[in-house]
Backbone as numpy.savetxt, mean C-alpha at the origin, in Angstrom:
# Nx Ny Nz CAx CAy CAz Cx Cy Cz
-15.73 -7.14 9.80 -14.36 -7.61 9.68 -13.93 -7.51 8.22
-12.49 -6.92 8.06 -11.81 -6.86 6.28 -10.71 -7.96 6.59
-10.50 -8.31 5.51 -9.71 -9.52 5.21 -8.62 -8.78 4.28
-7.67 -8.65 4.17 -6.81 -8.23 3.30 -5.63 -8.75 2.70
-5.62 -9.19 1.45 -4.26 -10.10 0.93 -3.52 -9.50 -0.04
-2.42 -8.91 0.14 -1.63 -8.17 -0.79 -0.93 -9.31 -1.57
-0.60 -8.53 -3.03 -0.05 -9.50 -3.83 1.01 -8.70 -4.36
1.97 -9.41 -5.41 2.63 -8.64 -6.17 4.14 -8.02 -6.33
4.19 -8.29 -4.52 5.76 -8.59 -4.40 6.76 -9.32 -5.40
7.96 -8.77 -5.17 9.02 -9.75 -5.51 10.36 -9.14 -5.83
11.37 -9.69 -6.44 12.58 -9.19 -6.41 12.97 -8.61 -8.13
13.13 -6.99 -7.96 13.17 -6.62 -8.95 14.62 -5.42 -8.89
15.41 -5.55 -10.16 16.37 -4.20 -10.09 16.05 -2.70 -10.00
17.09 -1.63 -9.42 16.81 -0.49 -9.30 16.09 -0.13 -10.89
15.22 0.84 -10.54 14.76 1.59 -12.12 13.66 0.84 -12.58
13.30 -0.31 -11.99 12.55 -0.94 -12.60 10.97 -1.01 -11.82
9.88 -1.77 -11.95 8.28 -1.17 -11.89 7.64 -2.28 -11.19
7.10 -2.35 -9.88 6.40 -3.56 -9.62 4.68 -2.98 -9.36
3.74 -3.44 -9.10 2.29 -3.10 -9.36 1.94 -3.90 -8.15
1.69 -3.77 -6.73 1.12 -4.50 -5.87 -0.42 -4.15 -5.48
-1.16 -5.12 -5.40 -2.25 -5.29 -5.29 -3.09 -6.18 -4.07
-3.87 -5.31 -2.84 -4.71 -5.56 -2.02 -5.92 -6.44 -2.23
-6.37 -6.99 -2.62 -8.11 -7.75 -2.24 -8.40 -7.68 -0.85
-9.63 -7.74 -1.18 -10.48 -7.61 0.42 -11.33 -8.78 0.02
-11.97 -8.98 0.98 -12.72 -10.36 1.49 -13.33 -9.64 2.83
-14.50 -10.46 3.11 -15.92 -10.38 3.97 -16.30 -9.31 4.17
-16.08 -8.54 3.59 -16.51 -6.84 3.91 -16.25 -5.57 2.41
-16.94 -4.98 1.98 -16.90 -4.32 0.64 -15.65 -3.32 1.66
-14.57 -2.90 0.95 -14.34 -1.88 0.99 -14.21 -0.64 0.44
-15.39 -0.76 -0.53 -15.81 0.83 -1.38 -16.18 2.11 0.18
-16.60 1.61 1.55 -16.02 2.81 2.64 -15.38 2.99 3.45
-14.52 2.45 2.88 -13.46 2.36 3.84 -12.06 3.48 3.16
-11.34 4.11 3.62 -9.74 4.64 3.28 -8.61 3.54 3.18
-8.08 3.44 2.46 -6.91 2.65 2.36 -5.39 3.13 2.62
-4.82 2.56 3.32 -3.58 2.74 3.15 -2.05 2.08 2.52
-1.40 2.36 2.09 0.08 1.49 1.94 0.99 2.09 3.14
1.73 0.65 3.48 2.86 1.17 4.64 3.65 -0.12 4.29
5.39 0.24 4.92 5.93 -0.33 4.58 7.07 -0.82 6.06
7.59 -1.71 6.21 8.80 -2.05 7.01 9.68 -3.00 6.76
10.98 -2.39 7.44 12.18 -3.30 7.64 12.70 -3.52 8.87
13.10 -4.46 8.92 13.55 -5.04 10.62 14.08 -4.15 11.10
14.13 -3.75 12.40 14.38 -2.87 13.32 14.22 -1.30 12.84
12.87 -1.24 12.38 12.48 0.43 12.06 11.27 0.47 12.10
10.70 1.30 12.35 8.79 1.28 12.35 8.50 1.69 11.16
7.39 0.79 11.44 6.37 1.03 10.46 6.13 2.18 9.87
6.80 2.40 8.32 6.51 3.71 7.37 5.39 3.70 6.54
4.66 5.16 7.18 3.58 5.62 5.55 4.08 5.43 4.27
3.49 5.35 3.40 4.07 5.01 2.01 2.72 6.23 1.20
1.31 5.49 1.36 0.29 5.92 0.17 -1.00 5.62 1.28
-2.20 6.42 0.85 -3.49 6.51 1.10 -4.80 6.83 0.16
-5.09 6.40 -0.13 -6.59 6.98 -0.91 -7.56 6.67 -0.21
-8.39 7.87 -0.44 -10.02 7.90 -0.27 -10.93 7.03 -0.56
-12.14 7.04 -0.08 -12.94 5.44 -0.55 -13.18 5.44 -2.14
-13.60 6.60 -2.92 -13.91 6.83 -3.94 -12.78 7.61 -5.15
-11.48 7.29 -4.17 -10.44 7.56 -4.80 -10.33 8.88 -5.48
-10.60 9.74 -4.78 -10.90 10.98 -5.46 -9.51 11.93 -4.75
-8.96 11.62 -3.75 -7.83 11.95 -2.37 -6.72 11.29 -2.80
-5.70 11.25 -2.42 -4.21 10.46 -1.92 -3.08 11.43 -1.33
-2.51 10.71 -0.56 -1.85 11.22 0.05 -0.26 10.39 -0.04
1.06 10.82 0.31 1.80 10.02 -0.39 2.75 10.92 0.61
3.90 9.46 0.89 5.14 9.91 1.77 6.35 10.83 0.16
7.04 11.66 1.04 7.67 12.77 0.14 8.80 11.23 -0.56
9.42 10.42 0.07 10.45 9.83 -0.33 9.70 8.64 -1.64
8.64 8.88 -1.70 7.66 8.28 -3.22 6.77 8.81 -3.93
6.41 10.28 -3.60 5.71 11.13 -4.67 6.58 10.70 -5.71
5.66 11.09 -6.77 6.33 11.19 -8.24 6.54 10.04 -8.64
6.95 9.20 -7.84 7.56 7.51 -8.73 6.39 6.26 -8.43
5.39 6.66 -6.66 4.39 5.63 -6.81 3.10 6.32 -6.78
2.28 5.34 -7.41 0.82 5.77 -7.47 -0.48 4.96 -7.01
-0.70 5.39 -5.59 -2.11 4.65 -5.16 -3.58 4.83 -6.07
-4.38 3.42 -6.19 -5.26 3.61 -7.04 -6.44 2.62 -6.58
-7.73 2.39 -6.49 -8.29 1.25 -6.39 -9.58 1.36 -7.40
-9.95 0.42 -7.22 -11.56 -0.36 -7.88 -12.63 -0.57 -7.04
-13.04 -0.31 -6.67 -14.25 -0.64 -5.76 -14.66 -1.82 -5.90
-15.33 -1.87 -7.52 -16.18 -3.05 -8.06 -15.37 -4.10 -8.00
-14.03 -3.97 -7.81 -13.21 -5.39 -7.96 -12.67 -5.49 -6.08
-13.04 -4.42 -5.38 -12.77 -4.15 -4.11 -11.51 -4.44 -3.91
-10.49 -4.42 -4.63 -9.24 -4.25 -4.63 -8.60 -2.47 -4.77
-7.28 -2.21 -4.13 -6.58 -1.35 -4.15 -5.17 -1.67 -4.38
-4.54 -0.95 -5.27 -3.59 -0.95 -6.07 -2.34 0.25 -5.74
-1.00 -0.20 -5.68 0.21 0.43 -5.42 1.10 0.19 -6.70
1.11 1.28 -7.38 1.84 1.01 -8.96 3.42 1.83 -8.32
4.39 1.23 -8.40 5.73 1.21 -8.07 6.41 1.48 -9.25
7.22 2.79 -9.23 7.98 3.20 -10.56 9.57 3.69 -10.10
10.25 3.60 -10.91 11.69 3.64 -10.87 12.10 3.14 -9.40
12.05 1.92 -9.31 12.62 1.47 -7.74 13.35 1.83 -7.23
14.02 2.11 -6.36 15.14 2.09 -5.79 16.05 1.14 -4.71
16.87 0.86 -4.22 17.15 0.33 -3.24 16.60 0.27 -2.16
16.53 1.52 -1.78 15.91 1.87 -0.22 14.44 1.34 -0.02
14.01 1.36 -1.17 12.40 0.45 -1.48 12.41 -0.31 -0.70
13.15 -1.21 -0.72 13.00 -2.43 -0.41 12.31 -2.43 1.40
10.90 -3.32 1.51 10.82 -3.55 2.43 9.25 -4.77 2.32
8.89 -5.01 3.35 7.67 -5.75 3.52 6.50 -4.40 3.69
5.51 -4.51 2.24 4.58 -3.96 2.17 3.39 -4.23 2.74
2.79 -3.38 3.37 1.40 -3.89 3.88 0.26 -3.02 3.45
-1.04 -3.51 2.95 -2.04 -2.76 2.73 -2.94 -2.78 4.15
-3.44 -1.76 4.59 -4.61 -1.71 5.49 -5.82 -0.34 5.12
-6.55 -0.56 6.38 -7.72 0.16 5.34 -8.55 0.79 7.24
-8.68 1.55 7.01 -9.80 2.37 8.22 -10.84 3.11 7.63
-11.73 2.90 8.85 -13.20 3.56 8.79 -13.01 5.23 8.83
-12.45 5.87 9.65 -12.22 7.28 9.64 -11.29 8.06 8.50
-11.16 9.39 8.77 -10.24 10.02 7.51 -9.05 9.55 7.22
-8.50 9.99 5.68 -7.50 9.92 5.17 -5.95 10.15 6.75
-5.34 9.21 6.58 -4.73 9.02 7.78 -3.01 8.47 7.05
-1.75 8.97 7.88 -0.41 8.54 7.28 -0.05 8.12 8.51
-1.25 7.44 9.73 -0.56 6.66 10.83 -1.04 5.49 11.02
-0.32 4.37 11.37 -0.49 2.91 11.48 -1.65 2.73 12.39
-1.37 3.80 13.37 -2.29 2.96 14.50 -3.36 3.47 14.39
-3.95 4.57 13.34 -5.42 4.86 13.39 -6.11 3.39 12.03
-4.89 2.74 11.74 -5.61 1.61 10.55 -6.65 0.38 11.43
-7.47 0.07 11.48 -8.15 -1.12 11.77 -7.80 -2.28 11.39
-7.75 -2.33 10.14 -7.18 -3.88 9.08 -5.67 -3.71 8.49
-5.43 -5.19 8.60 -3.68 -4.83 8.12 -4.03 -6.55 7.22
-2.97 -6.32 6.14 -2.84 -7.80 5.90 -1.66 -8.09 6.11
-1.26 -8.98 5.70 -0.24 -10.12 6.10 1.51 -9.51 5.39
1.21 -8.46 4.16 2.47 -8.31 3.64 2.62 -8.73 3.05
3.66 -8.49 1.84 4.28 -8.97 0.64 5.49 -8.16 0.62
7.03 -8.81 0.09 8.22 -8.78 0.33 8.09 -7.83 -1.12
9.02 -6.83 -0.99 9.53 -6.25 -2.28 10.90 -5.92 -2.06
12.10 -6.22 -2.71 13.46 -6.57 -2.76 13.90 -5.55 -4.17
14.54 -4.49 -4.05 15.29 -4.20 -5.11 16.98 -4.25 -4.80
17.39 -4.55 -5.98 18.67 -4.76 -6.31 19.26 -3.53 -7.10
20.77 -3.17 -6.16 21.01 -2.15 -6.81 22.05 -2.33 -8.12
């Protein structure tokens, strides 16, 4: 079982940089794949970011190449979503999850999801 608690949310203006951050609990996830995904009420669940266990991979939705950057630590068994020039459309409830099989940009091959963290930009 992974435990997953995203942090790091919050309400920030267009152009500007937020850094959200996953921990894991009862389970290392140095083998596991990670993912970022994101939603807003009445839309499904969007890919955002993925890395490899050893972070050597990522994979990234076209509407955030270039501005975000998936990253993790093993030793701190945390994974990291560095958020650059925000935009409006950003805005949604972020979720980190993490699966046993390959690099993946679909929800339902994830095993672990955490709980979310709100990110709000202002235009």
């Amino acid at each position: 079982q992974v435990q997953l608690v995203e942090s790091g949310g919050g309400l920030v203006q267009a152009g500007e940089s937020l850094r959200l951050s996953c921990a894991a609990s009862e389970r290392t996830v140095s083998s596991l794949r990670m993912g970022w995904f994101r939603h807003n009420p009445g839309k499904e669940r969007e890919f955002v970011a993925a890395i490899s266990s050893r972070g050597e991979f990522s994979l990234y939705a076209d509407s955030v190449r270039g501005r975000f950057t998936v990253s993790r630590d093993n030793a701190k068994n945390t994974v990291y979503l560095q958020m650059n020039s925000l935009k409006p459309e950003d805005t949604a409830v972020y979720y980190c999850a993490a699966r046993d099989g390959s690099l993946s940009r679909v929800p339902e091959n994830y095993n672990y999801w955490g709980q979310g963290t709100q990110v709000t930009v202002s235009s």
